[in-house]
Amino acid sequence: MKTPANFAITCAITVNLAWLLLVPASHATAADDAGIAAVKALLSRKCLSCHHGEDAKGKLDFTSRESLLTGGESGPALVASSPEKSPLWQRIEQDEMPPKHPLAADEKRLIKNWIATGALWTGAGLDPLLASSDHRAGFDWWSLQPFQVVPIPAGNLATPRRQPIDDFVAEKLVQRQLQMSPEASRQVLIRRMAFDLLGLPPEPEAITQFVQDPRPDALERLGDELLASPHYGERWARHWLDVVRFGESNGFERDLPRPNAWPYRDWVIQALNNDLPYDDFVRWQLAGDLIAPGDPEAIKSVGFLVAGAHDTVAPVVDRMRAVMRQDELEDIVGTVGQTFLGLTVHCARCHDHKFDPITTREYYQLASALSGIDHGEREFTPPEVTRQLNTWQALIEQQSKQLRDQESPLREQILVQRALGQKVPAVKARGPSPLAAWDFTRDLQDLVGPMHAQLVGSAKQTPEGLIVDGTSFAKTSPTSQDLLEKTLEVRLQLKTLLQSGGGAISLQSVDGNTFDAITYAELEGGRWMPGSNGFQRTLSYRGTAEDRADQEVVTMTQVHQADGTIVAYRNGQPYGNPIRKEAAVKYEGGKSQVLFGLRHGTDASGNRTLNGRIVAAKLYDKALTAEEVAVSADASNTFVTEAEIMAKLDPAQQTVRQERQQALRDLRQRHADLTKRGPSVVYTAIATQPPPMKIHQRGSVSSLGEEVAAAGLVAVQGLNPDFELRPDAIESHRRQKLANWITNPRNPLFARVMTNRVWHYHFGVGLVDSPNDLGFHAGLPSHPELLEWLAGEFASRDRSDPLAAGNPETIPQTRDPERFSLKRLHRQLISSAVYRQSSQSQPQAMKIDANNRLLWRMNPRRLEAEAVRDAMLAVAGELNTEIGGKGYTDVNSYFFKGTQFYDPIDPVGHANHRRTLYRMGARGGRSPFLDNFDCPDPSTTAPRRSTTVTPLQALSLLNHSFSLRMAEHFADRLSHQSPQPEQQVEAAFRLVYGRQPDQRERELSRQFITQQGLAPFCRALWNSSEFLFID
């Protein structure tokens, strides 16, 4: 494929060949730059792909005159002024170099005359990245160039024109003596537009209204109506999630689920529905948490950065952990590069890119900007929920204060009476009996049963208690019985408050894969939290930050109720608010144990260990009440029971106290219920300060080179790649600079990539047929000027804007409100005559352009797997149109021998009849029905869906349980509309195909229903190309 750069080089060779032939060798001097430039261009184009750098073939480097004179393994390649003695010329003359594509005769003469005239050389040496060649792209590659103002071709009277798009397409067609196909019927157009913009079939009433609309702008009005639908965001979110490899499990060996990943998906839907400008859309996904710190929407948006797979099996060997981290960083860098720049930047991790002008150094500069990103969960509470919770919390504190004010003098009076030995009206309540108890100031023995503890690592038992130093812990022998309800209690003192995630006490399965623990500062600095495997039962208590546990012993208690509610107490008093996320876990007797100083696992590594001393601990086989917790935690006989306090009050005071207590319980219940609604956390990017990034020689973590600062790509023309940062710059500055560089309106790749991507989804193939790659392997666009014009329009609607021509002046402060508007881009495409064409084939056009790259017709396209399922639900009248929120699950998930398994099921019910976008997309959770229609694996980016035709597709539509069930619902819908087969046939055709049946179809359908029944007829209708394809 001849590139624009190759064309320019050919012209230069032709002109300068004539010059070299006319100029005598004796007159050739270093000033003859034009002729020498032609030789250098030819060497760059034909030779440098094999002969440059450390890996040059034969150790022969063509990048300078000196290296040619020095030569390689076979000696000097060049003898100045003597072609016959030059091995370079001898190989060229014999067509041995280049080996696969020998030089043309005029190119050979150019080289021979250059050598004969002294092999003069001016200027710098050859840079393989500067000029494009037959083997790779250079800085002059078309997609890397600044925006150019492209004139709209003159219209062709024989071609319908509705948009400038049509003029660009018509110009190409005329050159090949082709013309556009006639406009498709309105029935075809509304079905095409409905599936393209909403992913759903149009309702019969909407079809009738559109077909009968006499207004000349009926199609434009229909487009506006569809773009205003909330289902537009769902349709195009599906495309976007394909590109960014969004999945709802971690992948790899364990493949644990991500139950809180869905808020990112909802953020994408909302952003698209709101037509958030594309540059803001991207900027928020890269750095939303920096743009609007603390904003729940910002926290959701950066879920993009961690939408990919995440290996949670941490190797013991440091080197393997470093390799795993670099692999994950490559995935993030690769996704950012392909999604927003259309370049496979990650291919330069181990060596300079083989095909695009990207160096290894530049890869690590980009990696530096993203190296502070890690997978994790952050608290997520909608603003309206926060406001309500704050209101109730204030009322809770008010009621609590009134109760404390009432009981405080009574408590002091009771304690004084005890000290004086006086009889008080009520005796101290007796505490509950624990299943196991340990007093580590004495020994490691269980004071109740056989669950004795043993030390691991450097842990020590002393008269002060169990000493754990952050690298050690203690564990018990297995439990003697099953535990569902349970209470964990621990008395401890921290070495320092500056810890992050250590477990004080934990109940775990002996393999460490399932656990419930009291942890300190795991997700929230300075706060106690419930730890659990995969954070499945972990939410914030919203308790106060710890400020005394490094100075005195505190008692932490965690109560696990059967329904999954977890309640925390500090020193016998409620800590924060109860939480509930999932049902309680049952721990099997003989297969579970207690840990002290470790969150979970079998070794002391990572942030799972605690640093401090543990004085005592208890394990209960029941969920203690608040009073029982207080009694158990009391070690100094200072606890005063409710009965003692009530005995000091008269009946009227008792009534008031009981009313206040009931009001407090009601408020706490409301607070707890609201806290339980939706996820309190969202799976998203967690930013930490990374060390300076070093170049990894050949990608090895064991061979580190120089430090590099975060920066962009030099190859992107008209854009300064220097972020002006130091290698040790703070994480937020690195990422913010990268986001601004990528979304700069003068970044030509940014607009070209997205414009081509949107075109791809509307026409089935992009103007560049590789949506994620606009580098060398992409070749040229089918319509370069059209892509340039559309991208320029997308980035700057005002064509007089200086950035359209790559002007480096300051970006105007007043922003065009439709700049980077995706909905405006949709309108341009769907209102064009090119889009409105029929998909009918033309024999003559097929001979000239079988792949329809010239766009002489509309490409028929098969529905994606999700659209097939959604359309069946819609036609059957069973589609649940609820938008957003936690999705449905079509797998039976269970954990076995260290791996999460996802067995496919076919769930029944309205809640499971939501759009397939809301399917819980576990990476290991495949759906046979969807897979048969090429549903991609979310482990990798899928910018272009595969389209196969297999017998399994027809069999699924006929025999899969989902198809059978939907056919019954469809038949019920038709029966309710009319008991007559004739009317049922007509209604079915309108719902499935968007048209009326013809006479023959009516008769055959009526006979089929009579013989086989209505439900089999419904299955037969959607088991057809007319249903599965968009014409």
Coordinates of C-alpha atoms in Angstrom, one line a residue, residues 2 8 233 248 298 465 479 489 496 558 606 676 747 854 870 904 934 1008:
K2 CA 1.5 3.3 -1.1
A8 CA 6.6 12.2 -1.8
G233 CA -26.6 5.9 26.6
E248 CA -17.0 -7.6 36.7
A298 CA -15.4 11.5 39.8
G465 CA 0.6 -9.8 76.1
T479 CA -12.7 -24.6 65.8
E489 CA -13.5 -9.4 70.7
T496 CA 1.6 3.3 66.1
Q558 CA -17.4 -7.1 66.1
G606 CA 1.8 -7.3 52.6
K676 CA -27.5 -0.8 53.1
N747 CA -4.0 16.4 19.4
L854 CA -16.0 3.0 -1.5
D870 CA -32.5 -7.5 24.0
P904 CA -24.1 -20.6 33.4
D934 CA -19.7 -13.8 19.3
F1008 CA -47.8 -23.0 10.2

